[in-house]
CSV table of C-alpha atoms in Angstrom, one decimal:
chain,number,residue,atom,x,y,z
O,1,UNK,CA,0.0,0.0,0.0
O,2,UNK,CA,1.6,3.4,-1.0
O,3,UNK,CA,2.3,6.0,1.6
O,4,UNK,CA,-0.1,8.9,1.6
O,5,UNK,CA,1.3,12.2,0.4
O,6,UNK,CA,1.0,14.1,3.6
O,7,UNK,CA,3.9,16.4,4.5
O,8,UNK,CA,3.9,17.6,8.1
O,9,UNK,CA,5.2,21.1,8.0
O,10,UNK,CA,4.7,21.7,11.7
O,11,UNK,CA,7.3,19.1,12.9
O,12,UNK,CA,10.1,20.6,14.8
O,13,UNK,CA,11.9,17.5,16.3
O,14,UNK,CA,12.0,14.0,14.8
O,15,UNK,CA,13.4,11.3,17.1
O,16,UNK,CA,14.1,8.3,15.0
O,17,UNK,CA,14.6,4.8,16.6
O,18,UNK,CA,16.8,6.3,19.3
O,19,UNK,CA,18.8,4.1,21.7
O,20,UNK,CA,21.5,5.0,24.2
O,21,UNK,CA,23.6,2.6,26.2
O,22,UNK,CA,26.5,3.0,28.6
O,23,UNK,CA,29.4,0.7,29.6
O,24,UNK,CA,29.8,1.0,33.3
O,25,UNK,CA,32.0,-0.8,35.9
O,26,UNK,CA,29.9,-2.9,38.2
O,27,UNK,CA,30.4,-4.6,41.5
O,28,UNK,CA,31.2,-8.2,41.0
O,29,UNK,CA,28.2,-9.5,42.9
O,30,UNK,CA,25.9,-7.1,41.1
O,31,UNK,CA,27.2,-8.3,37.8
O,32,UNK,CA,26.4,-11.9,38.8
O,33,UNK,CA,29.9,-13.2,38.0
O,34,UNK,CA,30.9,-14.2,41.5
O,35,UNK,CA,34.4,-15.6,42.1
O,36,UNK,CA,35.5,-15.2,38.4
O,37,UNK,CA,34.7,-11.5,38.4
O,38,UNK,CA,36.4,-11.0,41.7
O,39,UNK,CA,39.5,-12.6,40.3
O,40,UNK,CA,39.4,-10.3,37.3
O,41,UNK,CA,39.0,-7.3,39.6
O,42,UNK,CA,42.0,-8.5,41.6
O,43,UNK,CA,44.1,-8.8,38.4
O,44,UNK,CA,43.2,-5.7,36.5
O,45,UNK,CA,42.2,-3.4,39.4
O,46,UNK,CA,38.6,-2.8,38.3
O,47,UNK,CA,35.3,-4.6,38.2
O,48,UNK,CA,33.5,-6.2,35.3
O,49,UNK,CA,31.8,-4.1,32.7
O,50,UNK,CA,28.1,-3.9,32.4
O,51,UNK,CA,25.9,-2.4,29.7
O,52,UNK,CA,23.2,0.0,30.9
O,53,UNK,CA,20.5,0.7,28.4
O,54,UNK,CA,19.3,4.2,29.2
O,55,UNK,CA,16.8,4.6,26.3
O,56,UNK,CA,15.8,1.9,23.8
O,57,UNK,CA,14.0,2.3,20.5
O,58,UNK,CA,12.4,5.7,21.3
O,59,UNK,CA,10.6,7.4,18.3
O,60,UNK,CA,8.3,10.4,18.1
O,61,UNK,CA,7.6,13.6,16.3
O,62,UNK,CA,7.2,16.9,18.1
O,63,UNK,CA,5.4,19.8,16.5
O,64,UNK,CA,5.3,23.6,16.8
O,65,UNK,CA,2.9,24.8,19.5
O,66,UNK,CA,3.3,21.6,21.6
O,67,UNK,CA,4.4,21.5,25.3
O,68,UNK,CA,5.5,17.9,25.9
O,69,UNK,CA,5.9,16.6,29.4
O,70,UNK,CA,8.1,13.6,30.0
O,71,UNK,CA,7.3,11.5,33.1
O,72,UNK,CA,8.8,8.3,34.5
O,73,UNK,CA,10.5,6.9,37.6
O,74,UNK,CA,14.1,7.6,38.4
O,75,UNK,CA,16.4,5.9,35.9
O,76,UNK,CA,13.7,5.7,33.2
O,77,UNK,CA,15.8,7.7,30.7
O,78,UNK,CA,14.1,11.1,30.9
O,79,UNK,CA,17.2,13.2,31.4
O,80,UNK,CA,19.2,11.1,29.0
O,81,UNK,CA,16.6,11.7,26.3
O,82,UNK,CA,16.8,15.4,26.7
O,83,UNK,CA,20.6,15.4,26.5
O,84,UNK,CA,20.5,13.4,23.3
O,85,UNK,CA,17.8,15.7,21.8
O,86,UNK,CA,20.0,18.7,22.8
O,87,UNK,CA,23.0,17.1,21.0
O,88,UNK,CA,25.1,16.8,24.1
O,89,UNK,CA,25.4,13.0,23.8
O,90,UNK,CA,25.7,10.9,20.7
O,91,UNK,CA,23.2,8.0,20.6
O,92,UNK,CA,24.2,4.4,20.3
O,93,UNK,CA,21.6,4.0,17.6
O,94,UNK,CA,19.1,6.3,15.8
O,95,UNK,CA,19.2,10.0,15.3
O,96,UNK,CA,17.5,13.3,16.1
O,97,UNK,CA,16.5,15.9,13.5
O,98,UNK,CA,15.6,19.4,14.5
O,99,UNK,CA,14.6,22.6,12.7
O,100,UNK,CA,16.7,24.6,15.1
O,101,UNK,CA,19.2,24.1,17.9
O,102,UNK,CA,17.4,22.8,21.0
O,103,UNK,CA,18.3,24.7,24.2
O,104,UNK,CA,18.7,22.6,27.4
O,105,UNK,CA,18.3,24.8,30.5
O,106,UNK,CA,21.3,24.7,32.8
O,107,UNK,CA,23.8,23.6,30.1
O,108,UNK,CA,23.6,26.0,27.2
O,109,UNK,CA,24.1,29.1,29.3
O,110,UNK,CA,27.8,29.6,29.9
O,111,UNK,CA,27.5,31.0,33.4
O,112,UNK,CA,30.5,31.9,35.6
O,113,UNK,CA,30.3,31.6,39.5
O,114,UNK,CA,32.6,34.6,40.1
O,115,UNK,CA,30.4,37.0,38.1
O,116,UNK,CA,27.2,38.7,39.4
O,117,UNK,CA,23.8,37.6,38.3
O,118,UNK,CA,23.4,40.6,36.1
O,119,UNK,CA,26.8,40.0,34.4
O,120,UNK,CA,25.9,36.3,33.9
O,121,UNK,CA,22.6,37.4,32.2
O,122,UNK,CA,24.6,39.4,29.6
O,123,UNK,CA,27.1,36.5,29.2
O,124,UNK,CA,24.4,33.9,28.9
O,125,UNK,CA,22.5,35.9,26.3
O,126,UNK,CA,25.6,36.4,24.3
O,127,UNK,CA,26.3,32.7,24.4
O,128,UNK,CA,22.9,32.0,23.1
O,129,UNK,CA,23.4,34.3,20.1
O,130,UNK,CA,22.0,37.7,21.1
O,131,UNK,CA,24.1,40.7,19.9
O,132,UNK,CA,25.6,42.9,22.6
O,133,UNK,CA,22.9,45.5,22.5
O,134,UNK,CA,20.1,42.9,22.8
O,135,UNK,CA,21.9,41.2,25.5
O,136,UNK,CA,22.3,44.4,27.5
O,137,UNK,CA,18.6,45.3,26.9
O,138,UNK,CA,17.5,41.8,28.1
O,139,UNK,CA,18.9,42.2,31.6
O,140,UNK,CA,15.9,43.9,33.3
O,141,UNK,CA,13.4,41.5,31.8
O,142,UNK,CA,15.5,38.4,32.7
O,143,UNK,CA,16.2,39.7,36.2
O,144,UNK,CA,12.5,40.3,36.7
O,145,UNK,CA,11.6,36.7,35.6
O,146,UNK,CA,14.3,35.2,37.9
O,147,UNK,CA,13.1,37.5,40.8
O,148,UNK,CA,16.4,37.4,42.7
O,149,UNK,CA,16.0,40.9,44.1
O,150,UNK,CA,19.3,42.5,45.3
O,151,UNK,CA,21.0,39.1,44.8
O,152,UNK,CA,21.2,39.9,41.1
O,153,UNK,CA,24.3,42.0,42.0
O,154,UNK,CA,26.0,39.3,44.0
O,155,UNK,CA,28.4,36.7,42.6
O,156,UNK,CA,26.5,33.6,41.4
O,157,UNK,CA,28.6,31.4,43.6
O,158,UNK,CA,26.7,32.8,46.6
O,159,UNK,CA,23.3,31.6,45.1
O,160,UNK,CA,21.4,28.6,46.4
O,161,UNK,CA,20.7,25.8,43.8
O,162,UNK,CA,17.2,27.1,43.5
O,163,UNK,CA,18.3,30.6,42.8
O,164,UNK,CA,20.7,29.4,40.2
O,165,UNK,CA,18.1,27.3,38.5
O,166,UNK,CA,15.7,30.2,38.3
O,167,UNK,CA,18.4,32.4,36.7
O,168,UNK,CA,19.2,29.7,34.2
O,169,UNK,CA,15.6,29.3,33.2
O,170,UNK,CA,15.2,33.1,32.8
O,171,UNK,CA,18.3,33.3,30.6
O,172,UNK,CA,17.4,30.3,28.5
O,173,UNK,CA,14.1,31.8,27.5
O,174,UNK,CA,15.5,35.3,26.8
O,175,UNK,CA,16.5,34.4,23.3
O,176,UNK,CA,13.0,33.0,22.5
O,177,UNK,CA,14.3,29.5,21.6
O,178,UNK,CA,12.2,27.6,19.1
O,179,UNK,CA,12.9,24.3,20.9
O,180,UNK,CA,13.3,24.5,24.7
O,181,UNK,CA,14.2,21.6,27.0
O,182,UNK,CA,13.6,21.9,30.7
O,183,UNK,CA,14.7,19.2,33.3
O,184,UNK,CA,12.9,19.7,36.6
O,185,UNK,CA,13.5,23.5,36.5
O,186,UNK,CA,10.0,24.3,37.8
O,187,UNK,CA,10.5,22.3,40.9
O,188,UNK,CA,12.6,25.2,42.3
O,189,UNK,CA,11.3,28.5,43.6
O,190,UNK,CA,8.0,29.5,45.1
O,191,UNK,CA,4.5,29.5,43.6
O,192,UNK,CA,5.0,33.0,42.2
O,193,UNK,CA,8.0,31.9,40.2
O,194,UNK,CA,6.3,28.8,39.0
O,195,UNK,CA,3.4,30.9,37.8
O,196,UNK,CA,5.7,33.3,35.9
O,197,UNK,CA,7.8,30.5,34.4
O,198,UNK,CA,4.6,28.7,33.2
O,199,UNK,CA,3.4,31.9,31.6
O,200,UNK,CA,6.7,32.3,29.9
O,201,UNK,CA,6.6,28.7,28.5
O,202,UNK,CA,3.0,29.3,27.3
O,203,UNK,CA,4.2,32.4,25.4
O,204,UNK,CA,6.9,30.4,23.7
O,205,UNK,CA,4.4,27.7,22.8
O,206,UNK,CA,2.0,30.3,21.3
O,207,UNK,CA,4.8,31.5,19.1
O,208,UNK,CA,4.8,28.0,17.5
O,209,UNK,CA,7.8,26.9,19.6
O,210,UNK,CA,8.1,23.4,21.2
O,211,UNK,CA,8.8,22.9,24.9
O,212,UNK,CA,9.9,19.7,26.5
O,213,UNK,CA,9.4,19.5,30.3
O,214,UNK,CA,10.8,16.6,32.5
O,215,UNK,CA,9.1,16.3,35.9
O,216,UNK,CA,8.4,13.8,38.5
O,217,UNK,CA,5.2,15.6,39.4
O,218,UNK,CA,2.5,14.3,37.1
O,219,UNK,CA,0.2,17.1,38.2
O,220,UNK,CA,2.6,19.7,36.9
O,221,UNK,CA,2.7,17.9,33.5
O,222,UNK,CA,-1.1,17.7,33.5
O,223,UNK,CA,-1.5,21.4,34.3
O,224,UNK,CA,1.2,22.9,32.0
O,225,UNK,CA,1.6,20.5,29.0
O,226,UNK,CA,-0.5,19.6,26.0
O,227,UNK,CA,1.1,16.2,25.4
O,228,UNK,CA,3.1,13.7,27.5
O,229,UNK,CA,5.5,10.8,27.1
O,230,UNK,CA,5.7,8.1,29.8
O,231,UNK,CA,9.1,6.4,29.9
O,232,UNK,CA,9.8,3.2,31.8
O,233,UNK,CA,13.2,1.4,31.6
O,234,UNK,CA,14.1,3.6,28.7
O,235,UNK,CA,11.1,2.8,26.5
O,236,UNK,CA,8.0,4.7,25.7
O,237,UNK,CA,5.0,3.3,27.6
O,238,UNK,CA,2.5,5.8,26.4
O,239,UNK,CA,2.5,8.9,24.2
O,240,UNK,CA,-0.7,11.0,24.2
O,241,UNK,CA,-2.7,13.9,25.7
O,242,UNK,CA,-1.0,15.2,28.8
O,243,UNK,CA,-4.1,14.8,31.0
O,244,UNK,CA,-4.5,11.1,30.1
O,245,UNK,CA,-0.9,10.2,30.4
O,246,UNK,CA,-0.5,12.0,33.7
O,247,UNK,CA,-3.5,10.3,35.2
O,248,UNK,CA,-2.3,6.9,34.3
O,249,UNK,CA,1.2,7.6,35.6
O,250,UNK,CA,-0.1,9.0,38.8
O,251,UNK,CA,-2.2,5.8,39.4
O,252,UNK,CA,0.9,3.7,38.6
O,253,UNK,CA,3.1,5.7,41.0
O,254,UNK,CA,0.5,5.5,43.8
O,255,UNK,CA,0.2,1.7,43.4
O,256,UNK,CA,4.0,1.4,43.7
O,257,UNK,CA,4.1,3.7,46.7
O,258,UNK,CA,1.4,1.5,48.4
O,259,UNK,CA,3.5,-1.7,47.6
O,260,UNK,CA,0.9,-3.0,45.2
O,261,UNK,CA,3.1,-4.3,42.4
O,262,UNK,CA,0.3,-6.4,40.7
O,263,UNK,CA,-1.9,-3.3,40.5
O,264,UNK,CA,1.0,-1.2,39.1
O,265,UNK,CA,1.7,-3.9,36.5
O,266,UNK,CA,-1.9,-3.9,35.3
O,267,UNK,CA,-1.9,-0.1,35.0
O,268,UNK,CA,1.3,-0.1,32.9
O,269,UNK,CA,0.2,-3.0,30.8
O,270,UNK,CA,-3.0,-1.2,30.0
O,271,UNK,CA,-1.1,1.9,29.1
O,272,UNK,CA,1.2,0.0,26.7
O,273,UNK,CA,-1.9,-1.5,25.0
O,274,UNK,CA,-3.3,2.0,24.6
O,275,UNK,CA,-0.1,3.2,22.9
O,276,UNK,CA,-0.4,2.9,19.2
O,277,UNK,CA,2.2,3.9,16.7
O,278,UNK,CA,2.4,5.9,13.4
O,279,UNK,CA,5.1,5.6,10.8
O,280,UNK,CA,7.2,8.5,9.5
O,281,UNK,CA,9.2,9.0,6.3
O,282,UNK,CA,12.0,11.6,6.5
O,283,UNK,CA,12.3,13.2,3.1
O,284,UNK,CA,15.6,14.3,1.8
O,285,UNK,CA,16.1,18.1,2.4
O,286,UNK,CA,19.1,20.4,2.5
O,287,UNK,CA,20.5,20.5,6.0
O,288,UNK,CA,23.2,22.7,7.6
O,289,UNK,CA,26.2,21.1,9.3
O,290,UNK,CA,26.0,20.8,13.1
O,291,UNK,CA,23.7,19.3,15.6
O,292,UNK,CA,20.4,20.8,14.6
O,293,UNK,CA,19.2,19.6,11.2
O,294,UNK,CA,16.2,20.4,9.1
O,295,UNK,CA,13.7,17.7,8.4
O,296,UNK,CA,10.3,17.4,6.6
O,297,UNK,CA,8.7,14.3,7.9
O,298,UNK,CA,6.0,12.6,5.9
O,299,UNK,CA,3.5,11.1,8.3
O,300,UNK,CA,1.2,8.1,8.0
O,301,UNK,CA,-1.4,8.8,10.7
O,302,UNK,CA,-2.9,6.1,13.0
O,303,UNK,CA,-2.9,8.0,16.2
O,304,UNK,CA,-2.2,11.7,17.0
O,305,UNK,CA,0.6,11.0,19.5
O,306,UNK,CA,2.9,7.9,19.3
O,307,UNK,CA,5.4,7.8,16.5
O,308,UNK,CA,7.8,5.2,15.2
O,309,UNK,CA,10.2,6.7,12.7
O,310,UNK,CA,11.1,4.9,9.5
O,311,UNK,CA,13.7,6.4,7.2
O,312,UNK,CA,13.1,6.3,3.5
O,313,UNK,CA,16.2,8.2,2.6
O,314,UNK,CA,19.3,9.3,4.5
O,315,UNK,CA,19.5,13.0,4.9
C-alpha cells in the first residue's frame, strides 16, 4: 500500500529509533559473575563491565505549539533523552533531527560563578546568540523573571541551587528558543516563580515553539503540557494527551508507593496496550552542518501522538 502524500510542515523535532547505552564498571556481585569476576578485579584493578540501556528504540515527532511533558521513575531515561535531543550526547543508535538548535536549560548558558547575576545574564544571552545591544537590553526582563532581588548584583557562587536554576531558566528563555528543553527546573522556587515560568513557556508555545518538560510531578505535567511521554526502563509506555498520560502515571506511582506491584503492573500493561504507533518518512532536504538539522517528515497517521520513525532516505 503506497504511503499517503502528507507532508507535516509543523514538525520541529524528529526522534528516529533512538537508543542510548553506557558501559559501566559494576560490583562483582551485582554483575552476577561471582568468584571469576572478583578474580578479574584483583588482576586488572577494576570490576567487570556492564551495559546499561538508558533509552531503547524511542521514536516520536514533536510539533510547533506543543508543550510535551516527560514522566517516569528515576532511571527511566528522561534526562538522557533530553541530553541526546539537545545534541550533548551521541546516541548508540538512531538520530535526532531538529529545525533549530534545542536549548537545554542549565547547560547552554555559559555562566560563571565569580560574576554577578546581572553579568551572567549578559554573558548567557551572548552565548545564546544575542548581539551585545540585545543582551544588554534583556537584563531587566530576565532579572524580573528570575526574581532574585538585590542578589542579582551578588556573585553567582553565593546563590542557592534554586536561585541558580531560576536564573538559568530566565536566561534560556530570553532568546525565544524555538525548541526549549527543561529538566525539573520548575521544581525550584515559590509559587509566584512557577506561575511566571509557566506563563513564559506558554508564550513560547504560542509563538509556535516546542517545549519539553521533564518532571516527577504528574500534576505539573497535566497542568502545563498539551502532550506527554511516559518512559519506563528507557522505553515509551504511552504517548498521548497530557491529562490522560499524567492520570495513568499518577495511578501507577500510587500503586508502587502502596506496595501493590500487581496493580501497578496492570496499569502499565493497559497503558502499553493503549499506545499505538504511526510511521514516519523523513524526506531528503538540505541541512546545515551541526547538531540541529532540518527535516520534513511525511506522516502516515494512525494516532495523534505515538510515532515510530522509519527512514526512506538518509538526509
